[in-house]
Tab-separated table of C-alpha atoms in Angstrom:
chain	number	residue	atom	x	y	z
A	817	UNK	CA	98.011	110.514	54.181
A	818	UNK	CA	101.395	110.883	55.215
A	819	UNK	CA	101.482	112.432	59.144
A	820	UNK	CA	103.880	114.046	61.238
A	821	UNK	CA	104.115	115.621	64.537
A	822	UNK	CA	103.071	119.449	64.480
A	823	UNK	CA	100.369	118.376	61.767
A	824	UNK	CA	96.923	119.596	61.985
A	825	UNK	CA	93.432	117.435	62.081
A	826	UNK	CA	90.417	117.961	61.830
A	827	UNK	CA	88.434	115.508	64.209
A	828	UNK	CA	85.245	114.886	65.964
A	829	UNK	CA	85.543	113.231	69.255
A	830	UNK	CA	83.592	110.279	69.587
A	831	UNK	CA	83.666	109.265	73.455
A	832	UNK	CA	86.229	108.951	76.482
A	833	UNK	CA	88.733	106.918	76.780
A	834	UNK	CA	89.963	104.982	80.222
A	835	UNK	CA	92.726	107.854	80.687
A	836	UNK	CA	90.343	110.583	80.383
A	837	UNK	CA	91.272	111.732	76.705
A	838	UNK	CA	88.862	112.128	74.129
A	839	UNK	CA	89.208	109.562	71.137
A	840	UNK	CA	88.648	110.382	67.221
A	841	UNK	CA	89.592	108.344	64.296
A	842	UNK	CA	91.670	109.813	61.237
A	843	UNK	CA	92.197	107.591	58.348
A	844	UNK	CA	92.223	104.508	60.763
A	845	UNK	CA	94.521	106.284	63.180
A	846	UNK	CA	93.182	106.332	66.678
A	847	UNK	CA	93.737	109.804	68.093
A	848	UNK	CA	93.412	110.711	71.741
A	849	UNK	CA	92.554	114.466	73.027
A	850	UNK	CA	92.806	115.814	76.295
A	851	UNK	CA	90.368	118.378	77.432
A	852	UNK	CA	88.105	116.997	74.469
A	853	UNK	CA	84.224	116.360	74.987
A	854	UNK	CA	82.154	113.714	72.803
A	855	UNK	CA	80.355	115.272	69.879
A	856	UNK	CA	83.486	118.137	69.798
A	857	UNK	CA	84.802	119.195	66.385
A	858	UNK	CA	87.778	119.978	67.023
A	859	UNK	CA	91.215	121.320	64.758
A	860	UNK	CA	94.100	119.312	66.948
A	861	UNK	CA	97.532	119.387	66.612
A	862	UNK	CA	99.650	116.144	66.587
A	863	UNK	CA	101.880	115.621	69.884
A	864	UNK	CA	103.037	112.211	69.409
A	865	UNK	CA	102.950	109.895	66.717
A	866	UNK	CA	102.996	106.446	67.159
A	867	UNK	CA	102.242	103.263	64.966
A	868	UNK	CA	98.644	102.749	65.648
A	869	UNK	CA	97.564	106.156	67.432
A	870	UNK	CA	98.704	109.718	68.038
A	871	UNK	CA	98.059	111.950	70.540
A	872	UNK	CA	97.195	115.611	69.463
A	873	UNK	CA	96.187	119.156	71.804
A	874	UNK	CA	93.188	121.234	70.934
A	875	UNK	CA	94.493	124.290	68.484
A	876	UNK	CA	90.629	125.449	67.977
A	877	UNK	CA	87.298	123.957	69.371
A	878	UNK	CA	85.442	124.154	65.604
A	879	UNK	CA	81.910	123.258	67.553
A	880	UNK	CA	81.420	122.082	71.090
A	881	UNK	CA	80.089	118.885	71.634
A	882	UNK	CA	76.720	118.968	73.796
A	883	UNK	CA	77.980	118.186	77.331
A	884	UNK	CA	80.740	120.430	77.062
A	885	UNK	CA	80.366	123.293	79.795
A	886	UNK	CA	82.906	126.484	81.162
A	887	UNK	CA	84.952	124.921	83.300
A	888	UNK	CA	84.333	126.276	87.173
A	889	UNK	CA	87.859	126.752	87.798
A	890	UNK	CA	90.063	129.701	86.445
A	891	UNK	CA	93.280	126.916	86.459
A	892	UNK	CA	91.601	124.155	84.396
A	893	UNK	CA	93.725	123.405	81.281
A	894	UNK	CA	96.991	124.060	83.115
A	895	UNK	CA	96.309	122.636	86.608
A	896	UNK	CA	96.772	118.550	86.464
A	897	UNK	CA	94.504	118.018	89.411
A	898	UNK	CA	91.305	117.482	86.987
A	899	UNK	CA	90.806	115.985	83.953
A	900	UNK	CA	87.100	116.478	83.384
A	901	UNK	CA	86.113	119.644	84.409
A	902	UNK	CA	84.724	120.658	80.984
A	903	UNK	CA	81.982	117.824	80.981
A	904	UNK	CA	78.862	117.892	82.884
A	905	UNK	CA	78.751	115.437	85.879
A	906	UNK	CA	75.955	113.237	84.071
A	907	UNK	CA	78.286	113.018	80.851
A	908	UNK	CA	81.115	111.902	83.445
A	909	UNK	CA	79.165	109.231	84.907
A	910	UNK	CA	77.975	108.042	81.676
A	911	UNK	CA	81.761	107.850	80.872
A	912	UNK	CA	82.355	105.997	83.971
A	913	UNK	CA	80.213	103.780	83.377
A	914	UNK	CA	81.399	102.801	79.910
A	915	UNK	CA	84.846	102.390	80.750
A	916	UNK	CA	84.131	99.905	83.720
A	917	UNK	CA	82.306	97.608	81.049
A	918	UNK	CA	84.504	98.026	78.482
A	919	UNK	CA	87.279	96.834	81.055
A	920	UNK	CA	85.424	93.853	81.995
A	921	UNK	CA	84.293	92.503	78.479
A	922	UNK	CA	87.209	93.465	76.642
A	923	UNK	CA	90.202	92.893	79.276
A	924	UNK	CA	88.539	90.509	81.431
A	925	UNK	CA	86.795	88.462	78.793
A	926	UNK	CA	83.161	88.979	81.025
A	927	UNK	CA	80.008	88.919	79.203
A	928	UNK	CA	76.277	88.435	80.624
A	929	UNK	CA	77.376	91.375	82.779
A	930	UNK	CA	74.698	92.668	85.489
A	931	UNK	CA	73.444	96.256	85.518
A	932	UNK	CA	76.051	98.661	86.875
A	933	UNK	CA	74.889	100.390	89.956
A	934	UNK	CA	75.499	103.952	90.076
A	935	UNK	CA	76.373	105.647	93.371
A	936	UNK	CA	76.360	109.300	92.617
A	937	UNK	CA	78.633	111.831	94.920
A	938	UNK	CA	76.506	114.029	96.629
A	939	UNK	CA	79.112	116.951	95.843
A	940	UNK	CA	80.431	117.500	92.356
A	941	UNK	CA	82.479	119.829	94.005
A	942	UNK	CA	83.644	120.921	97.342
A	943	UNK	CA	84.224	117.001	98.279
A	944	UNK	CA	87.863	116.429	98.935
A	945	UNK	CA	88.965	115.936	102.377
A	946	UNK	CA	92.613	115.680	101.475
A	947	UNK	CA	95.074	116.465	98.555
A	948	UNK	CA	98.612	116.351	97.571
A	949	UNK	CA	100.045	119.814	97.378
A	950	UNK	CA	103.437	120.491	95.783
A	951	UNK	CA	105.471	123.542	96.423
A	952	UNK	CA	108.957	125.384	95.345
A	953	UNK	CA	110.226	128.860	94.885
A	954	UNK	CA	107.191	130.381	96.562
A	955	UNK	CA	104.749	128.602	94.592
A	956	UNK	CA	102.194	126.071	96.118
A	957	UNK	CA	99.295	124.317	94.469
A	958	UNK	CA	99.262	121.083	92.243
A	959	UNK	CA	101.879	119.949	89.456
A	960	UNK	CA	100.899	121.313	85.606
A	961	UNK	CA	99.146	118.510	83.409
A	962	UNK	CA	102.254	116.886	81.933
A	963	UNK	CA	104.762	118.599	83.832
A	964	UNK	CA	106.645	118.807	87.130
A	965	UNK	CA	105.938	122.749	87.039
A	966	UNK	CA	103.596	124.042	89.858
A	967	UNK	CA	100.552	125.785	89.467
A	968	UNK	CA	99.849	128.559	92.036
A	969	UNK	CA	96.561	127.882	93.274
A	970	UNK	CA	94.829	130.331	96.009
A	971	UNK	CA	91.557	128.085	96.142
A	972	UNK	CA	90.684	124.879	94.783
A	973	UNK	CA	86.985	124.152	93.191
A	974	UNK	CA	86.959	120.367	94.470
A	975	UNK	CA	88.292	120.443	97.949
A	976	UNK	CA	85.573	121.038	100.974
A	977	UNK	CA	85.457	123.791	102.796
A	978	UNK	CA	88.028	122.357	105.998
A	979	UNK	CA	90.223	121.349	103.560
A	980	UNK	CA	90.534	124.348	101.655
A	981	UNK	CA	91.122	125.999	104.908
A	982	UNK	CA	93.916	123.499	105.803
A	983	UNK	CA	95.453	125.195	102.128
A	984	UNK	CA	94.877	128.845	103.281
A	985	UNK	CA	97.070	128.193	106.492
A	986	UNK	CA	99.782	126.148	104.324
A	987	UNK	CA	99.778	129.261	101.826
A	988	UNK	CA	100.125	131.625	104.899
A	989	UNK	CA	103.086	129.938	106.435
A	990	UNK	CA	104.920	128.846	103.011
A	991	UNK	CA	107.618	126.313	103.474
A	992	UNK	CA	111.074	126.352	102.990
A	993	UNK	CA	112.777	124.553	99.733
A	994	UNK	CA	110.707	122.019	97.514
A	995	UNK	CA	108.542	119.184	97.962
A	996	UNK	CA	105.299	118.118	98.556
A	997	UNK	CA	102.771	117.778	101.588
A	998	UNK	CA	99.121	116.419	102.231
A	999	UNK	CA	97.009	118.756	103.610
A	1000	UNK	CA	93.894	117.197	105.235
A	1001	UNK	CA	90.480	118.684	106.519
A	1002	UNK	CA	89.498	116.090	108.648
A	1003	UNK	CA	90.476	115.129	112.706
A	1004	UNK	CA	93.013	112.203	113.119
A	1005	UNK	CA	89.659	110.300	114.490
A	1006	UNK	CA	86.833	110.493	112.242
A	1007	UNK	CA	83.423	110.248	113.452
A	1008	UNK	CA	81.150	107.972	111.186
A	1009	UNK	CA	77.752	106.774	111.486
A	1010	UNK	CA	77.512	103.723	114.297
A	1011	UNK	CA	81.483	104.376	115.104
A	1012	UNK	CA	85.036	106.134	115.017
A	1013	UNK	CA	87.975	105.639	112.969
A	1014	UNK	CA	91.045	106.495	114.044
A	1015	UNK	CA	93.305	107.415	111.184
A	1016	UNK	CA	96.388	109.566	113.322
A	1017	UNK	CA	97.884	111.900	111.218
A	1018	UNK	CA	98.691	109.790	108.198
A	1019	UNK	CA	96.459	107.035	107.957
A	1020	UNK	CA	94.973	106.813	104.256
A	1021	UNK	CA	91.267	107.422	104.013
A	1022	UNK	CA	89.041	107.747	100.680
A	1023	UNK	CA	88.982	111.413	99.789
A	1024	UNK	CA	85.045	111.795	99.001
A	1025	UNK	CA	83.695	113.047	102.443
A	1026	UNK	CA	80.441	113.346	101.466
A	1027	UNK	CA	80.497	109.518	100.014
A	1028	UNK	CA	81.782	107.853	103.099
A	1029	UNK	CA	78.559	106.544	104.409
A	1030	UNK	CA	77.394	105.470	101.445
A	1031	UNK	CA	80.395	103.387	100.183
A	1032	UNK	CA	80.511	101.627	103.676
A	1033	UNK	CA	76.754	100.498	102.770
A	1034	UNK	CA	77.860	99.524	99.059
A	1035	UNK	CA	80.522	97.222	100.444
A	1036	UNK	CA	79.630	95.672	103.267
A	1037	UNK	CA	76.132	95.053	101.695
A	1038	UNK	CA	77.711	93.124	99.010
A	1039	UNK	CA	79.599	91.006	101.426
A	1040	UNK	CA	76.393	89.803	103.309
A	1041	UNK	CA	76.824	87.847	106.426
A	1042	UNK	CA	78.502	84.856	107.590
A	1043	UNK	CA	80.811	83.088	110.009
A	1044	UNK	CA	84.306	83.402	108.533
A	1045	UNK	CA	85.669	86.543	106.456
A	1046	UNK	CA	89.302	87.527	105.284
A	1047	UNK	CA	89.937	91.139	104.731
A	1048	UNK	CA	93.253	91.765	102.513
A	1049	UNK	CA	94.714	95.464	102.475
A	1050	UNK	CA	92.490	96.737	105.360
A	1051	UNK	CA	94.668	99.381	105.594
A	1052	UNK	CA	93.315	101.440	109.311
A	1053	UNK	CA	90.213	99.287	109.275
A	1054	UNK	CA	87.406	101.283	107.209
A	1055	UNK	CA	85.547	98.062	106.458
A	1056	UNK	CA	87.085	96.500	109.124
A	1057	UNK	CA	85.321	97.154	112.006
A	1058	UNK	CA	81.926	97.026	110.442
A	1059	UNK	CA	82.620	93.581	108.777
A	1060	UNK	CA	82.826	92.349	112.480
A	1061	UNK	CA	79.244	92.750	112.933
A	1062	UNK	CA	78.591	90.567	109.724
A	1063	UNK	CA	80.911	88.004	110.218
A	1064	UNK	CA	81.622	85.808	113.394
A	1065	UNK	CA	85.300	86.056	113.033
A	1066	UNK	CA	87.375	87.898	110.791
A	1067	UNK	CA	91.190	87.873	109.843
A	1068	UNK	CA	92.112	91.431	108.465
A	1069	UNK	CA	95.922	91.657	106.281
A	1070	UNK	CA	98.020	95.100	106.526
A	1071	UNK	CA	101.095	95.004	105.079
A	1072	UNK	CA	102.026	98.519	106.935
A	1073	UNK	CA	102.636	98.389	110.440
A	1074	UNK	CA	101.398	101.355	111.409
A	1075	UNK	CA	98.086	100.597	109.226
A	1076	UNK	CA	97.425	97.323	111.202
A	1077	UNK	CA	98.515	99.083	114.832
A	1078	UNK	CA	95.624	101.370	113.856
A	1079	UNK	CA	93.177	98.649	112.795
A	1080	UNK	CA	93.804	96.787	115.891
A	1081	UNK	CA	92.436	100.032	117.633
A	1082	UNK	CA	89.705	100.475	115.135
A	1083	UNK	CA	88.365	96.732	115.181
A	1084	UNK	CA	87.967	93.380	117.021
A	1085	UNK	CA	88.933	91.737	113.891
A	1086	UNK	CA	92.318	89.780	113.936
A	1087	UNK	CA	94.889	91.789	112.707
A	1088	UNK	CA	97.675	90.240	110.775
A	1089	UNK	CA	100.815	92.844	109.922
A	1090	UNK	CA	101.839	91.110	107.159
A	1091	UNK	CA	101.505	91.923	103.090
A	1092	UNK	CA	98.903	90.125	101.141
A	1093	UNK	CA	101.273	88.863	98.809
A	1094	UNK	CA	103.426	86.882	101.627
A	1095	UNK	CA	100.533	85.563	103.513
A	1096	UNK	CA	97.897	84.442	101.072
A	1097	UNK	CA	99.525	81.914	98.785
A	1098	UNK	CA	100.287	79.711	102.238
A	1099	UNK	CA	97.159	80.495	104.336
A	1100	UNK	CA	94.269	81.937	102.846
A	1101	UNK	CA	93.117	78.146	101.911
A	1102	UNK	CA	93.695	77.225	105.775
A	1103	UNK	CA	90.904	80.061	106.719
A	1104	UNK	CA	88.165	78.467	104.466
A	1105	UNK	CA	86.654	82.165	104.185
A	1106	UNK	CA	82.964	82.498	103.094
A	1107	UNK	CA	84.141	86.090	101.809
A	1108	UNK	CA	86.988	87.231	100.752
A	1109	UNK	CA	87.008	91.368	101.114
A	1110	UNK	CA	90.067	93.192	99.127
A	1111	UNK	CA	90.914	96.629	98.334
A	1112	UNK	CA	94.417	96.765	96.929
A	1113	UNK	CA	96.003	100.106	95.845
A	1114	UNK	CA	95.877	101.404	92.191
A	1115	UNK	CA	98.504	98.564	90.590
A	1116	UNK	CA	96.046	95.754	91.658
A	1117	UNK	CA	97.273	92.533	92.925
A	1118	UNK	CA	100.165	90.083	92.784
A	1119	UNK	CA	99.719	86.890	90.368
A	1120	UNK	CA	99.775	84.522	93.640
A	1121	UNK	CA	97.052	86.504	95.623
A	1122	UNK	CA	94.906	86.461	92.712
A	1123	UNK	CA	95.566	83.349	92.386
A	1124	UNK	CA	95.031	81.823	95.723
A	1125	UNK	CA	91.645	83.420	95.912
A	1126	UNK	CA	90.558	81.795	93.175
A	1127	UNK	CA	91.724	78.586	94.559
A	1128	UNK	CA	90.283	79.195	98.037
A	1129	UNK	CA	87.234	77.920	99.135
A	1130	UNK	CA	85.712	81.420	99.052
A	1131	UNK	CA	81.737	81.622	98.553
A	1132	UNK	CA	82.164	85.168	97.495
A	1133	UNK	CA	84.700	87.785	96.289
A	1134	UNK	CA	84.291	91.431	96.787
A	1135	UNK	CA	86.839	93.676	95.268
A	1136	UNK	CA	86.675	97.115	95.379
A	1137	UNK	CA	88.954	98.842	92.640
A	1138	UNK	CA	90.406	102.115	91.478
A	1139	UNK	CA	91.550	100.770	88.247
A	1140	UNK	CA	89.073	98.925	85.862
A	1141	UNK	CA	91.690	98.152	84.184
A	1142	UNK	CA	93.974	96.004	86.878
A	1143	UNK	CA	90.888	94.889	88.054
A	1144	UNK	CA	89.962	92.983	84.915
A	1145	UNK	CA	93.876	91.559	84.898
A	1146	UNK	CA	93.314	90.438	88.358
A	1147	UNK	CA	89.939	88.527	87.541
A	1148	UNK	CA	91.630	87.196	84.615
A	1149	UNK	CA	94.185	85.575	87.053
A	1150	UNK	CA	91.457	84.248	89.628
A	1151	UNK	CA	90.308	81.853	87.082
A	1152	UNK	CA	86.810	81.411	86.030
A	1153	UNK	CA	85.644	80.064	89.256
A	1154	UNK	CA	83.480	83.081	90.247
A	1155	UNK	CA	80.530	84.797	88.412
A	1156	UNK	CA	80.072	88.984	88.423
A	1157	UNK	CA	76.726	88.711	90.536
A	1158	UNK	CA	77.066	92.886	91.546
A	1159	UNK	CA	78.748	95.742	90.118
A	1160	UNK	CA	78.543	99.126	91.677
A	1161	UNK	CA	80.398	102.391	90.699
A	1162	UNK	CA	81.110	105.011	93.109
A	1163	UNK	CA	81.396	108.438	92.221
A	1164	UNK	CA	84.220	108.842	94.384
A	1165	UNK	CA	86.445	111.694	92.443
A	1166	UNK	CA	83.755	113.820	90.105
A	1167	UNK	CA	86.087	116.353	87.750
A	1168	UNK	CA	88.651	113.374	87.038
A	1169	UNK	CA	88.845	110.311	85.048
A	1170	UNK	CA	89.374	107.963	87.816
A	1171	UNK	CA	86.706	105.253	88.180
A	1172	UNK	CA	86.144	103.308	91.519
A	1173	UNK	CA	84.159	99.975	90.858
A	1174	UNK	CA	82.932	97.479	93.257
A	1175	UNK	CA	82.709	93.899	92.011
A	1176	UNK	CA	80.444	91.605	93.982
A	1177	UNK	CA	82.044	87.834	92.566
A	1178	UNK	CA	79.932	84.654	93.721
A	1179	UNK	CA	81.391	80.856	93.451
A	1180	UNK	CA	79.589	79.497	90.293
A	1181	UNK	CA	78.844	76.256	92.057
A	1182	UNK	CA	77.272	78.320	94.421
A	1183	UNK	CA	74.933	80.235	92.115
A	1184	UNK	CA	74.165	76.770	90.257
A	1185	UNK	CA	72.233	75.894	93.291
A	1186	UNK	CA	69.740	78.761	93.176
C-alpha cells in the first residue's frame, strides 16, 4: 500500500502511548492518533509520514471505544492544556500504569517489577493550584494544541476555585503586549499538616493541591528512617523539612540560589546551594548516605549524577519522576546495584497524559540479607 500525507485510513485504536496519543496499526505501520481512545474505530487523516510510523488526526469517529466520554470542557480539542478529557478517569489511570510499566520494562530492562501502587487524585477536575497563562492581542488563555496561537479561555475545568479567581482577575486587568504569566491560587506560605512551607511568589510547588498530603506521605514513607540522607534537587524544601524528622542528618542540594534560601527557612537541613551535577560526582560518596532522595526536572539527571548515585554507599534511593522515559534512562545509568522495591504512581495531573512515578530502590546486597 502506498501511503501519503492526506490519505485516510480506517483504524482501531489499541492503546495509549506515553505522549498521550492513541496507537493503531495499518499494514505494519504504527499510527499515532491524538484525542483517540482505546477501542475507537476511526477514519483518520495522515498528517505526517515517517519510515516506521505515521501521525494522523481523526476525520470521523465511526464507533467510540468504551472509555470515551463527552469532554467536560467547551475548549477541549482546541486548547492544548489537556490531552485526555475525552477519557474517563479509570481509563486514564490504567493507561498511566501501563505507560510506567512499559518504560521500566522496555527502556530500563527491569523485570519482576513489584505491583504499581496507585494514589488517585481526590479531585479529577478543579485541582490545579497554579497554571501558566499566555496573553496576546486581547486573548488570555492557553496555547492551542500544536501551535503558538492562544485560545481565549474564560474558565478552565482543571483549575481549583482560588486559581480560577486568579484567572478572572487577570482577565479583568488584561496585561499589555504579549507574553506568559503564572497564576497561583495559593499564598506565598503554604499551610501543610504538621508545618508551613514558604514559597515566596516564584517558588515551585506541585500543582495538585488535593494531593499534597498523600504525596508527602507516599514519598517519605518509602524513604524510611536512618542516620544520613542526601536530597538532590530539593527546591524550596517540599520534602526536606519532614525528611529531617526521619534522619539525624540531612544534606539537601539546590542549584537555584533563591530556592535554596527558601529551603533554609523551611527546614533544619544542611542546604547546599549548588547544582547536583557539580556536587554529586565529587561529594556524594564522601557523605556515605543511607538514603538518596531526588526529584529532578522532567529531563532527568545528568549521567555523572546517575553514576555517582550508583557508586555511592546509599542503601536506598527514592526517585520522584515526572517522565518515565527519562527515569528509565537514569536507572540504566545507575547500573545494576539496586533493585526496584516499591513503585507508587501519583495521579498528579488528571485529564493529561503526564505520569508521576515514585521509585523506591534498594541496594541488592542489602535485599539479599533478608
